[in-house]
Short mmCIF file of C-alpha atoms and ligand atoms in Angstrom, two decimals:
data_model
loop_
_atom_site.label_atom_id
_atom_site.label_comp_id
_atom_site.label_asym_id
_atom_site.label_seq_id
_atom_site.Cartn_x
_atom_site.Cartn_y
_atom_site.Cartn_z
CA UNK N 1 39.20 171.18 37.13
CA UNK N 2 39.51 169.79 33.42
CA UNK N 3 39.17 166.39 33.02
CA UNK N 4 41.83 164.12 32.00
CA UNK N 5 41.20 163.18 28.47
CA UNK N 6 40.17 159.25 28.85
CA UNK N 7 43.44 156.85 26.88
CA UNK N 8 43.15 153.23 25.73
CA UNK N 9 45.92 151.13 24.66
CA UNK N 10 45.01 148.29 22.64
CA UNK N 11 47.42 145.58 22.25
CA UNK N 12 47.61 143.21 19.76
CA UNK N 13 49.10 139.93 20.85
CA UNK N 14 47.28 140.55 23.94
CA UNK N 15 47.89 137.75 25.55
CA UNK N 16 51.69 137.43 25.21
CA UNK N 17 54.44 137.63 27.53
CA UNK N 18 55.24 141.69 26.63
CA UNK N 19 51.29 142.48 26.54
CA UNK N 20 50.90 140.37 30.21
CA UNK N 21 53.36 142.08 31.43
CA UNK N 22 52.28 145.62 30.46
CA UNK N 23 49.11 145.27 31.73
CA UNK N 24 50.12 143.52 34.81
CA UNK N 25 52.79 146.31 35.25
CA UNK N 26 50.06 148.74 35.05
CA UNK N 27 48.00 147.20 37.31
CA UNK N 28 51.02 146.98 40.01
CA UNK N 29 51.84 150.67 39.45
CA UNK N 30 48.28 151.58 40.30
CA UNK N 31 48.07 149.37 42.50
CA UNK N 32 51.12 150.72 44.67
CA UNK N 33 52.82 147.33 43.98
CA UNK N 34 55.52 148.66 41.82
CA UNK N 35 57.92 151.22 41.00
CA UNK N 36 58.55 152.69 37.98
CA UNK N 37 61.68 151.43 36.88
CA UNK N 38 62.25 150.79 33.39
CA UNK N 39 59.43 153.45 32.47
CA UNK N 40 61.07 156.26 30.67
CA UNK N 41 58.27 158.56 30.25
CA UNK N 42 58.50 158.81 34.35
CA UNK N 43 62.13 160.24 34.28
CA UNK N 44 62.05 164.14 35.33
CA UNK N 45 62.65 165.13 31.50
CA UNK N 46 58.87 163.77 31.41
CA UNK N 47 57.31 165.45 34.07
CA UNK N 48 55.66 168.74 32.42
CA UNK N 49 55.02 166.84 28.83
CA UNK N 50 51.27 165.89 29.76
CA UNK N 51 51.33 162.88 29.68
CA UNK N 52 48.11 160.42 30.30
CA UNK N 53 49.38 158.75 33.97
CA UNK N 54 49.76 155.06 33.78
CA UNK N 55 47.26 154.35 36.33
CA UNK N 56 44.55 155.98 33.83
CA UNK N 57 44.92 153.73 30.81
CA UNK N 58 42.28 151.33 29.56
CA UNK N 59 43.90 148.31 28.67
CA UNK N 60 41.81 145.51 25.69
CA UNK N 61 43.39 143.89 22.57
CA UNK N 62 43.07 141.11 19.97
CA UNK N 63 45.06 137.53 19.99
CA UNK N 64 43.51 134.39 18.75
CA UNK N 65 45.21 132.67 21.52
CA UNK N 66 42.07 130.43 23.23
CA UNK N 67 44.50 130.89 26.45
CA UNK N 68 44.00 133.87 29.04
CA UNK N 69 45.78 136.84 30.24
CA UNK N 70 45.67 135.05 33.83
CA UNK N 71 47.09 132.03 32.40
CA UNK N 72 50.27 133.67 30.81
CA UNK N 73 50.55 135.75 34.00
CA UNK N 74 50.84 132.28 36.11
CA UNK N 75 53.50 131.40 33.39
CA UNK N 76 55.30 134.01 33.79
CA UNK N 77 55.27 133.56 37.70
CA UNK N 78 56.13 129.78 36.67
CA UNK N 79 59.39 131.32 34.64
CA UNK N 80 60.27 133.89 37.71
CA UNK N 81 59.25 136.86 35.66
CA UNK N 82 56.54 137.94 38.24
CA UNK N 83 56.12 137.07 41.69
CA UNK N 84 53.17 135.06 42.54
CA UNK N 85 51.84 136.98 44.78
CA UNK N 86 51.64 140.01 42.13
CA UNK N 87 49.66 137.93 40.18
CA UNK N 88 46.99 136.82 42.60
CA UNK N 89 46.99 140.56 44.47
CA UNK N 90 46.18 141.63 40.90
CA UNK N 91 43.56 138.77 40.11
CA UNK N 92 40.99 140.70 39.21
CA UNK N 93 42.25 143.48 37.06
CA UNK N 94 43.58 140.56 34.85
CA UNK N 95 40.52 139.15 34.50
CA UNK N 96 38.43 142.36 33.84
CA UNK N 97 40.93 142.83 30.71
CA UNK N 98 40.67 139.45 29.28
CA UNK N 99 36.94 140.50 28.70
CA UNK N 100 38.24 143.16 26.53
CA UNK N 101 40.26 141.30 24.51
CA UNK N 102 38.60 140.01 20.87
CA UNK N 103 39.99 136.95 18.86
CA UNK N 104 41.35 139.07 15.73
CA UNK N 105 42.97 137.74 13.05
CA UNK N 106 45.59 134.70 12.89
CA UNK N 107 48.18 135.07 10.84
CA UNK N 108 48.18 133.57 7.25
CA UNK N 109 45.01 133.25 5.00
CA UNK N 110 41.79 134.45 6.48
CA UNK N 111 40.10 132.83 3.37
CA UNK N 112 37.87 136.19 3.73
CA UNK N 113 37.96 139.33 1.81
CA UNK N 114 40.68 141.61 3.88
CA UNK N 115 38.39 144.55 3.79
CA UNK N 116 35.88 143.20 5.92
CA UNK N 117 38.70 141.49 7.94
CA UNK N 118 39.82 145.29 8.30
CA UNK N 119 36.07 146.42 9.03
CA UNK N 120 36.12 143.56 11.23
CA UNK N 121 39.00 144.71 13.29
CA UNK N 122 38.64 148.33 13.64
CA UNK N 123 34.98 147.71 14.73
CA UNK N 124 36.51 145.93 17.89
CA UNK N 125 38.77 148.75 18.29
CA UNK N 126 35.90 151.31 17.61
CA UNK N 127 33.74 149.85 20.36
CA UNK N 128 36.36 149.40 22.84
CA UNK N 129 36.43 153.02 22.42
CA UNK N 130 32.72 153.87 22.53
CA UNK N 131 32.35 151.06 25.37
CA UNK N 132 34.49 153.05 27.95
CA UNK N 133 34.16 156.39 26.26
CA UNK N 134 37.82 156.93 25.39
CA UNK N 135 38.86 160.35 23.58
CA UNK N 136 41.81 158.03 21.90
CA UNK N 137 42.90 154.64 21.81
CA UNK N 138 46.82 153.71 21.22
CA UNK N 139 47.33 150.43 18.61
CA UNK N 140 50.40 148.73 19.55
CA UNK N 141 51.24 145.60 17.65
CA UNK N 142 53.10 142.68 19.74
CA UNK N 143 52.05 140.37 18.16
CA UNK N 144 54.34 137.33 17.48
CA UNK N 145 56.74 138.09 14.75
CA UNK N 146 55.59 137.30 11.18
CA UNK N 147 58.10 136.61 7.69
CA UNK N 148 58.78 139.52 5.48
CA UNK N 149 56.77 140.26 2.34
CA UNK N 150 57.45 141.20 -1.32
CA UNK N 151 55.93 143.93 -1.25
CA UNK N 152 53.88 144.37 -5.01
CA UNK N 153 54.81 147.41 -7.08
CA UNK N 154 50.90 148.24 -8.05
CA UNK N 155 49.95 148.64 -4.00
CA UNK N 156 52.44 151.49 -3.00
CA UNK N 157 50.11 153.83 -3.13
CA UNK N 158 46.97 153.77 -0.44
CA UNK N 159 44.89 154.90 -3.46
CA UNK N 160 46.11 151.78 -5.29
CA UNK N 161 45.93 149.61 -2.45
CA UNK N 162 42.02 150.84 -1.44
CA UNK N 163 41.33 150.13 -4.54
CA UNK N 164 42.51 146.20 -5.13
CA UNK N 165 40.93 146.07 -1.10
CA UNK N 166 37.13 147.69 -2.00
CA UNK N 167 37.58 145.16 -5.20
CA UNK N 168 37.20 142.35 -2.59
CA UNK N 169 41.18 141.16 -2.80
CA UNK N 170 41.91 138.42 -0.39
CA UNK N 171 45.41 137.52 1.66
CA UNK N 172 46.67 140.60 0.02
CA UNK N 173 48.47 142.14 3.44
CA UNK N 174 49.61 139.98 6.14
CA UNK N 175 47.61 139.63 8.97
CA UNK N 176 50.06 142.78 10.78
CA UNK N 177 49.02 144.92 8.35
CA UNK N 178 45.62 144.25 8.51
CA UNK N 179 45.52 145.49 12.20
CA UNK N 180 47.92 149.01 11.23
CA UNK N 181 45.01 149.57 8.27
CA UNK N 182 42.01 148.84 11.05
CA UNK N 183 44.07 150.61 13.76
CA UNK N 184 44.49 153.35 11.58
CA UNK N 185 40.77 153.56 10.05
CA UNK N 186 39.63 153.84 13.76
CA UNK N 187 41.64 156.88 14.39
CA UNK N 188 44.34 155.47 16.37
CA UNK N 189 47.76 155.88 16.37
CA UNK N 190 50.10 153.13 15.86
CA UNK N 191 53.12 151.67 16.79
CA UNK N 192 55.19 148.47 15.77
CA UNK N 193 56.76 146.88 18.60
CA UNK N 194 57.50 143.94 16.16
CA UNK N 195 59.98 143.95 13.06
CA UNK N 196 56.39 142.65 11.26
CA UNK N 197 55.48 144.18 7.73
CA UNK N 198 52.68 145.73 10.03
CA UNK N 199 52.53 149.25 9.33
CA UNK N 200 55.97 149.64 7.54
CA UNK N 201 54.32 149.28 4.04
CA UNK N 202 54.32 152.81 2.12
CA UNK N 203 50.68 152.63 1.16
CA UNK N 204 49.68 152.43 5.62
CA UNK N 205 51.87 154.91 6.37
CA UNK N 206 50.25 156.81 3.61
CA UNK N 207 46.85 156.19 4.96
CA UNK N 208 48.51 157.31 8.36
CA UNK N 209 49.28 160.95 6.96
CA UNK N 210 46.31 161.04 5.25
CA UNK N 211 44.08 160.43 7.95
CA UNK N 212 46.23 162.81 9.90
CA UNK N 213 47.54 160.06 12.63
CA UNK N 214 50.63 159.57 14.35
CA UNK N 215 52.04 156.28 14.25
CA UNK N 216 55.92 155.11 15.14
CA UNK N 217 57.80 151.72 15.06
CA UNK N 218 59.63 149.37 14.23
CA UNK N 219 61.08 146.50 16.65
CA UNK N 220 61.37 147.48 19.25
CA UNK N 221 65.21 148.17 21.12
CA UNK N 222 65.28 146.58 24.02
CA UNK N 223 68.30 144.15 24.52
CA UNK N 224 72.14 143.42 22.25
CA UNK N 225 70.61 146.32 19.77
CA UNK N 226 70.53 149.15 22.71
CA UNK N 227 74.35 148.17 23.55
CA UNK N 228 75.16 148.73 20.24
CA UNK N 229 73.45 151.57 19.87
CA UNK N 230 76.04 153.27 22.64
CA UNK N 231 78.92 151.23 21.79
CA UNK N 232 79.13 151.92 17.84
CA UNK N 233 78.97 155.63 18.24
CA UNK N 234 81.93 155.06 20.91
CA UNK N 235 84.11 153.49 18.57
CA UNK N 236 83.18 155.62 15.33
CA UNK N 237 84.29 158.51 17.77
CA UNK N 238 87.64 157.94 18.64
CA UNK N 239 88.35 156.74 15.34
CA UNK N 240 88.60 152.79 16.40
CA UNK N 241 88.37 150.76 13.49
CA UNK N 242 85.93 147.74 13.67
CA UNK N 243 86.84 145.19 11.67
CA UNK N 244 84.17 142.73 12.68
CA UNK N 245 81.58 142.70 15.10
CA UNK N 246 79.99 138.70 15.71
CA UNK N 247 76.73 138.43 17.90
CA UNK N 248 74.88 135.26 18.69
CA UNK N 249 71.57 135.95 20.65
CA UNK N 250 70.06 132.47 22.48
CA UNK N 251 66.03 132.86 23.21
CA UNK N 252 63.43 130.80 24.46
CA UNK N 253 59.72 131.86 25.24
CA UNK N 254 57.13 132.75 22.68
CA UNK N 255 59.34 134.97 20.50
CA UNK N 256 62.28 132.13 20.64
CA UNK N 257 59.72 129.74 19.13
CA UNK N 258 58.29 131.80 16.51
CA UNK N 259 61.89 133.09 15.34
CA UNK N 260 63.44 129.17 15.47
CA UNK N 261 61.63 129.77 11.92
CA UNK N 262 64.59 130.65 9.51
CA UNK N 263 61.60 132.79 7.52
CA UNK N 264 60.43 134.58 10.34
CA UNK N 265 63.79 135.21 12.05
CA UNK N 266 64.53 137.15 8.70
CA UNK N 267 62.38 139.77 9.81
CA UNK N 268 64.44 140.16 13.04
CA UNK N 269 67.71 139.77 11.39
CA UNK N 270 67.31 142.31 8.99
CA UNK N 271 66.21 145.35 11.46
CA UNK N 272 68.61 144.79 14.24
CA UNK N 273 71.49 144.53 11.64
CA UNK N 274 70.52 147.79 10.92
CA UNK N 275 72.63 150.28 13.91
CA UNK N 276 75.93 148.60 13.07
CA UNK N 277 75.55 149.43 8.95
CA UNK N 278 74.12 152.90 10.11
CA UNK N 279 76.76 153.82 12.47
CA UNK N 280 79.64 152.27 11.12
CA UNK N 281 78.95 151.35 7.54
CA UNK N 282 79.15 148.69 5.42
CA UNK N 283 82.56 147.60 5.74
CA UNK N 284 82.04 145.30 8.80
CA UNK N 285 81.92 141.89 8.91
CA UNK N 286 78.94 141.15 10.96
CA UNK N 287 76.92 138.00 11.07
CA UNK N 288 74.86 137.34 13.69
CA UNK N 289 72.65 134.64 14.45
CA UNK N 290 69.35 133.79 16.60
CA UNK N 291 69.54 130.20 18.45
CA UNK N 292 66.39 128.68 20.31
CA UNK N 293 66.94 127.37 23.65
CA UNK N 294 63.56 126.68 25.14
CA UNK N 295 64.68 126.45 28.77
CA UNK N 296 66.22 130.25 28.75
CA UNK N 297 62.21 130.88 28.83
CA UNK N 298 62.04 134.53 28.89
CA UNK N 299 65.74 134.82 29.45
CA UNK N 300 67.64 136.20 26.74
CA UNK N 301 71.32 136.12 26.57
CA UNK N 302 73.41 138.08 23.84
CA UNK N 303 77.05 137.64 23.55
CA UNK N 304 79.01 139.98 21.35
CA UNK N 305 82.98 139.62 19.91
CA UNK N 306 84.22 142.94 18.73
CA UNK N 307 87.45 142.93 17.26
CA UNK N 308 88.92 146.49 16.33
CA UNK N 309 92.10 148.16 15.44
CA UNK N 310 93.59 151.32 17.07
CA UNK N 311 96.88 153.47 15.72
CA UNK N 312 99.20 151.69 14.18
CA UNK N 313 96.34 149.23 13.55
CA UNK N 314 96.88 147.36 17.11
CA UNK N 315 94.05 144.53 17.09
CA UNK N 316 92.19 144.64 19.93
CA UNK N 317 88.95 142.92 21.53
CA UNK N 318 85.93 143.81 23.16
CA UNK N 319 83.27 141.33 24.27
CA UNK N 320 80.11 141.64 26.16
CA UNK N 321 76.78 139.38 27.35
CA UNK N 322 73.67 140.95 27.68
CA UNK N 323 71.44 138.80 29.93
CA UNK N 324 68.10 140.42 29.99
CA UNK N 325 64.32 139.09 30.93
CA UNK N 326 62.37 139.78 27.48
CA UNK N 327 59.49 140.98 28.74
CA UNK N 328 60.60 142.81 31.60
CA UNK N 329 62.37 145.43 29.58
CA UNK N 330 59.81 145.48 26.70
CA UNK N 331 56.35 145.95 28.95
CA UNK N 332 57.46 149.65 30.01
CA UNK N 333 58.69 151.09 26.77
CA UNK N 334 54.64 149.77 25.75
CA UNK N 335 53.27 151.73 28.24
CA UNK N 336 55.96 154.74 27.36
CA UNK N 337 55.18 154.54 23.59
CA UNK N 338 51.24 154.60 24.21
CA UNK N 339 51.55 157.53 26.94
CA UNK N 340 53.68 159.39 24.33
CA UNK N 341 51.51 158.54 20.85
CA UNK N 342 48.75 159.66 22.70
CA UNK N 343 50.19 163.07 23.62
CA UNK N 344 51.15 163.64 19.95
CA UNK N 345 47.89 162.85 18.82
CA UNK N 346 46.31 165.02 21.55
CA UNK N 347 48.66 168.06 20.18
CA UNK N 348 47.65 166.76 16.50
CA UNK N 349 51.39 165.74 15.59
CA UNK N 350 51.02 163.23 12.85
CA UNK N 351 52.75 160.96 10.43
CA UNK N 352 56.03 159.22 11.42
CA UNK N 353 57.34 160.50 14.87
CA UNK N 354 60.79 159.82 14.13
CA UNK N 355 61.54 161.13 17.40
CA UNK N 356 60.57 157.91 18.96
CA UNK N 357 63.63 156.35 17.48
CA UNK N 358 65.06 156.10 20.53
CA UNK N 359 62.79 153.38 21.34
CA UNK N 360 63.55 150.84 17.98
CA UNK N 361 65.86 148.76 16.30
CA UNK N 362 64.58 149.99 12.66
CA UNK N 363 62.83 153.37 13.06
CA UNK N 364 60.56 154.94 10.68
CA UNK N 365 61.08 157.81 9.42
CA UNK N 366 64.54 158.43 10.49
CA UNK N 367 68.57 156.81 9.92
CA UNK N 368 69.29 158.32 13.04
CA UNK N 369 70.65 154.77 15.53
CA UNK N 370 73.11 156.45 17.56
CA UNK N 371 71.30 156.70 21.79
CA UNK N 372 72.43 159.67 22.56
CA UNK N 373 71.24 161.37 19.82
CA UNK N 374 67.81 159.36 19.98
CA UNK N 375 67.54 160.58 23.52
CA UNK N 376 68.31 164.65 22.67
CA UNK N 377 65.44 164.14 20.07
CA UNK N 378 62.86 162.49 22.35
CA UNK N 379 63.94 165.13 25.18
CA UNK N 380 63.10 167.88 22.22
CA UNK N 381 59.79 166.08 22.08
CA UNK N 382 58.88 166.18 25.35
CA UNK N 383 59.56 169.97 25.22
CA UNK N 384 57.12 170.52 22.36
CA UNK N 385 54.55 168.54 24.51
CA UNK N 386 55.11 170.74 27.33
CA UNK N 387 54.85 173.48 24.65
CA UNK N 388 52.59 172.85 22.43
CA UNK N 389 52.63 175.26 18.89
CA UNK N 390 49.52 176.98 19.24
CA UNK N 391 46.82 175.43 16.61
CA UNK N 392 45.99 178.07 14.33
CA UNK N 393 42.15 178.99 14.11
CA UNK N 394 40.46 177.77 11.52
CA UNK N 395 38.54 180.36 8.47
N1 LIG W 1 60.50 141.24 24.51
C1 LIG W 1 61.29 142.05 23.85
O1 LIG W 1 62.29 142.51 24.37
C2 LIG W 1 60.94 142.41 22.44
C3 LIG W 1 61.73 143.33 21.77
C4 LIG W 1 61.41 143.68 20.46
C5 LIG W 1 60.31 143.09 19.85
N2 LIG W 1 59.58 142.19 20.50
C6 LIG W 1 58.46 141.58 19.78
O2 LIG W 1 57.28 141.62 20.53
C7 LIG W 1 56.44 140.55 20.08
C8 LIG W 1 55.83 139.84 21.27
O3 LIG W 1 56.82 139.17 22.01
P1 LIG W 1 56.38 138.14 23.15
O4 LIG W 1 57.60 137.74 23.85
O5 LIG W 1 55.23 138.71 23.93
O6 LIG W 1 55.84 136.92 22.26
P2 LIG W 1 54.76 135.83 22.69
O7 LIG W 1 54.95 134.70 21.75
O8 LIG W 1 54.79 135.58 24.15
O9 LIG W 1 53.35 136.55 22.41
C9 LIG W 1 52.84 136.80 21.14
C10 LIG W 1 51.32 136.82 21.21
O10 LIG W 1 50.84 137.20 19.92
C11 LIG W 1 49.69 136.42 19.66
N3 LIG W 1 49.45 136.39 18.22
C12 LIG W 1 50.02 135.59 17.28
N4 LIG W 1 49.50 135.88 16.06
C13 LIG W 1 48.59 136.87 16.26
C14 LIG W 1 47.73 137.57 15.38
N5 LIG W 1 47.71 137.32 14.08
N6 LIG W 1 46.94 138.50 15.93
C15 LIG W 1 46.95 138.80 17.24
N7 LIG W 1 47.74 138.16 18.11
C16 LIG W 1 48.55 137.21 17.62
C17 LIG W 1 50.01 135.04 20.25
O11 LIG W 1 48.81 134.29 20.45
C18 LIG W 1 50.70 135.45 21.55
O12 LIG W 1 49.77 135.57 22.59
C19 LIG W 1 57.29 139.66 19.19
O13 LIG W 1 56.99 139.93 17.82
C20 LIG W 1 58.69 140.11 19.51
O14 LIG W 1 59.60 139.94 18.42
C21 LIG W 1 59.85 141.83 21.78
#
C-alpha cells in the first residue's frame, strides 16, 4: 500500500480564535467528536481529488502570544463557541500542539536585520518539518490583521528586494511578510487568510514562482462578503439597478479589537469593498463601516440596506443581517485551504491558484468575485487533482 504523503499546516497566529478552532476542529473530527460541516473539501465534488484527510495533518505555528492554545480554547468555551466538554475530551491534543508552536515575530520593528528574522522563521518551519518528517508543510497566515504599506518602487522586484535584505535592511517588510518570505524559503505554500500585506507584495509572489510554490489568499470570505458575492451577481443579472448598497459590520473578539484601529481596519475595508466594485462597478454608493462591540465576542453581525431600481426605475429595498460566529466559519475553510495547497503542491501546480478564489474577499491572481463562478473553478480544480497532467520526464 503507498503511504500517505505526511502534511503539516503551520499557522501563524497560532493561538487565535480561527487557529484554536482549526486545530480543535481537527482534533474533534479525528476524534469522532464532530462532523464535517462547514468543511468544503469533504463535499462529494472532493472525494476523488486526493486530498491529505483531516485526521492526518500535523498541526504547529508561531504567535508571540505568552497565552496557550488551551487557554483560548477555554475562552472560546467561555464565549459558547465550543462546548466544554470538547475542550477537556480533547485536552491533550491541545497541549501536544502548543509544544509546536514558536514565538515568531511581533508585529512592528524587530530592531533586527529582517533577513535573519526570515532565517529565523523558516528555520522553525524547517524543523517542524524535519521533526515529524513531513513531505510538505502548508503556511497559513491568521495572524491578527496588520495596516497597509506603501509599498517602495525600488523593492518590486525579488531580485531588488534580496538585495536591500542580504544588505542587512531592517523593518523593511512588515512582520506578515516576513513569515510569506520564510514560509516561502522553506518550501511551503502559502496562503493569506488575513487582508495583511503578507504575501500580496509583487516581489513574494515573485519569489513564490520562482521557487516554484503555490501560494493563494487574500482575506479570507467568510461572512457579509460571501452574501454579496451571490447577491451582486443576482441583481447585475436581471438587470436591477443598485443605486446604493450601505453595510455596517459590529465585531468583538480579537479581530474586533485589532480593527477598532482606523489604520488597521483600512486593510479590511479596502478588500471586502472589493466584490461590489467588481460585480457591479463603480457607480455605487457604498460605504461601509466596522464598529467594535466587545460583548458580541466572537459574534459577528452584518446588516446590509440595498436600495435598487427595477423598470421604469421603481425604487425598491432589500435588507439582510448576517449573524455568524467568526471562528466557526473561518476554522474549516483553514483546514480546506491547507488540504487543497497541499494537493497542488503535491501535483507541482505553482504560483497564484486563482482557483481558490472562491475562498477570499480579495483574491490573487484573479477579478473573478461572483460564487458561482468561484465554485465552477474550484470544482475544475478538483478535477485536475483527480487528474493530474502527467509530469513530463525530464532529459
Ligand atoms: N474569523 C473570520 O471569519 C475571518 C475572516 C477573514 C479573515 N480573518 C482574519 O483572521 C485573522 C485571525 O482572526 P482571529 O479572530 O483568530 O483573531 P485573534 O485576535 O483571535 O487571533 C490573532 C492571533 O494572532 C497573533 N499574532 C498577532 N501578531 C502576530 C505576529 N506578528 N505573529 C504571529 N502571531 C501574531 C495573536 O497573538 C493572536 O493569537 C485576522 O487577521 C482576521 O482578520 C478572520
Amino acid at each position: 500500500v503507498p503511504q500517505q504523503p505526511r502534511t503539516g499546516a503551520w499557522l501563524v497566529g497560532a493561538r487565535g480564535s480561527v487557529a484554536t478552532t482549526t486545530i480543535l476542529g481537527a482534533a474533534a473530527l479525528r476524534a469522532g467528536l464532530a462532523g464535517p460541516s462547514g468543511l468544503v473539501t469533504e463535499l462529494p465534488d472532493f472525494a476523488p481529488a486526493g486530498l491529505v484527510p483531516v485526521d492526518d495533518l500535523v498541526f504547529g505555528g508561531h504567535d508571540p502570544s505568552p497565552s496557550s492554545l488551551l487557554k483560548r480554547a477555554e475562552n472560546l468555551v467561555a464565549g459558547g463557541v465550543v462546548p466544554a466538554q470538547l475542550v477537556a475530551s480533547l485536552h491533550d491534543e491541545l497541549v501536544t500542539v502548543d509544544r509546536e508552536v514558536r514565538p515568531g515575530i511581533a508585529a512592528g520593528p524587530a530592531g533586527r536585520p529582517d533577513r535573519a528574522v526570515i532565517d529565523e522563521l523558516a528555520g522553525d518551519i524547517g524543523e517542524f518539518r524535519d521533526r515529524h518528517r513531513l513531505d510538505r508543510v502548508v503556511v497559513v497566515n491568521v495572524a491578527s490583521t496588520e495596516a497597509p504599506v506603501q509599498e517602495r518602487a525600488e523593492h518590486r522586484s525579488w531580485a531588488e528586494l534580496s538585495r536591500a535584505l542580504d544588505a542587512g535592511s531592517r523593518d523593511l517588510l512588515p512582520a506578515s511578510s516576513l513569515y510569506a518570505v520564510a514560509a516561502i524559503e522553506a518550501g511551503c505554500a502559502y496562503a493569506d487568510f488575513t487582508p495583511s500585506p503578507g504575501g500580496r507584495l509583487p516581489a513574494v509572489q515573485q519569489l513564490a514562482y520562482e521557487r516554484g510554490l503555490p501560494y493563494a489568499g487574500s482575506d479570507a470570505k467568510t461572512g457579509e462578503t460571501l452574501v454579496k458575492s451571490v447577491l451582486a451577481p443576482m441583481f447585475a443579472m436581471r438587470a436591477l439597478r443598485v443605486r446604493s448598497w450601505a453595510g455596517l459590520n459590529l465585531l468583538g473578539g480579537g479581530d474586533g479589537a485589532t480593527l477598532a484601529d482606523a489604520e488597521v481596519a483600512q486593510s479590511k475595508l479596502t478588500s471586502k469593498s472589493q466584490a461590489l466594485t467588481a460585480v457591479l462597478g463603480g457607480g455605487v454608493t457604498a460605504p461601509m463601516h466596522i464598529d467594535y462591540v466587545p460583548n458580541l465576542g466572537d459574534w459577528k453581525t452584518a446588516w446590509d440596506h440595498i436600495s435598487f431600481e427595477g423598470f421604469l426605475g421603481v425604487p425598491m429595498t432589500l435588507q439582510f443581517t448576517w449573524q455568524g460566529c467568526d471562528s466557526a466559519l473561518a476554522a474549516p475553510l483553514v483546514l480546506d485551504l491547507v488540504r487543497l495547497l497541499a494537493r497542488a503542491h503535491e501535483i507541482g501546480k505553482f504560483g497564484a491558484l486563482e482557483e481558490l478564489s472562491f475562498f477570499f474577499k480579495d483574491p490573487v491572481g484573479t477579478d473573478e468575485h461572483r460564487l458561482s463562478a468561484q465554485w465552477e473553478a474550484l470544482r475544475r480544480l478538483a478535477a485536475d487533482f483527480s487528474e493530474p497532467a502527467p509530469v513530463s520526464e525530464a532529459g
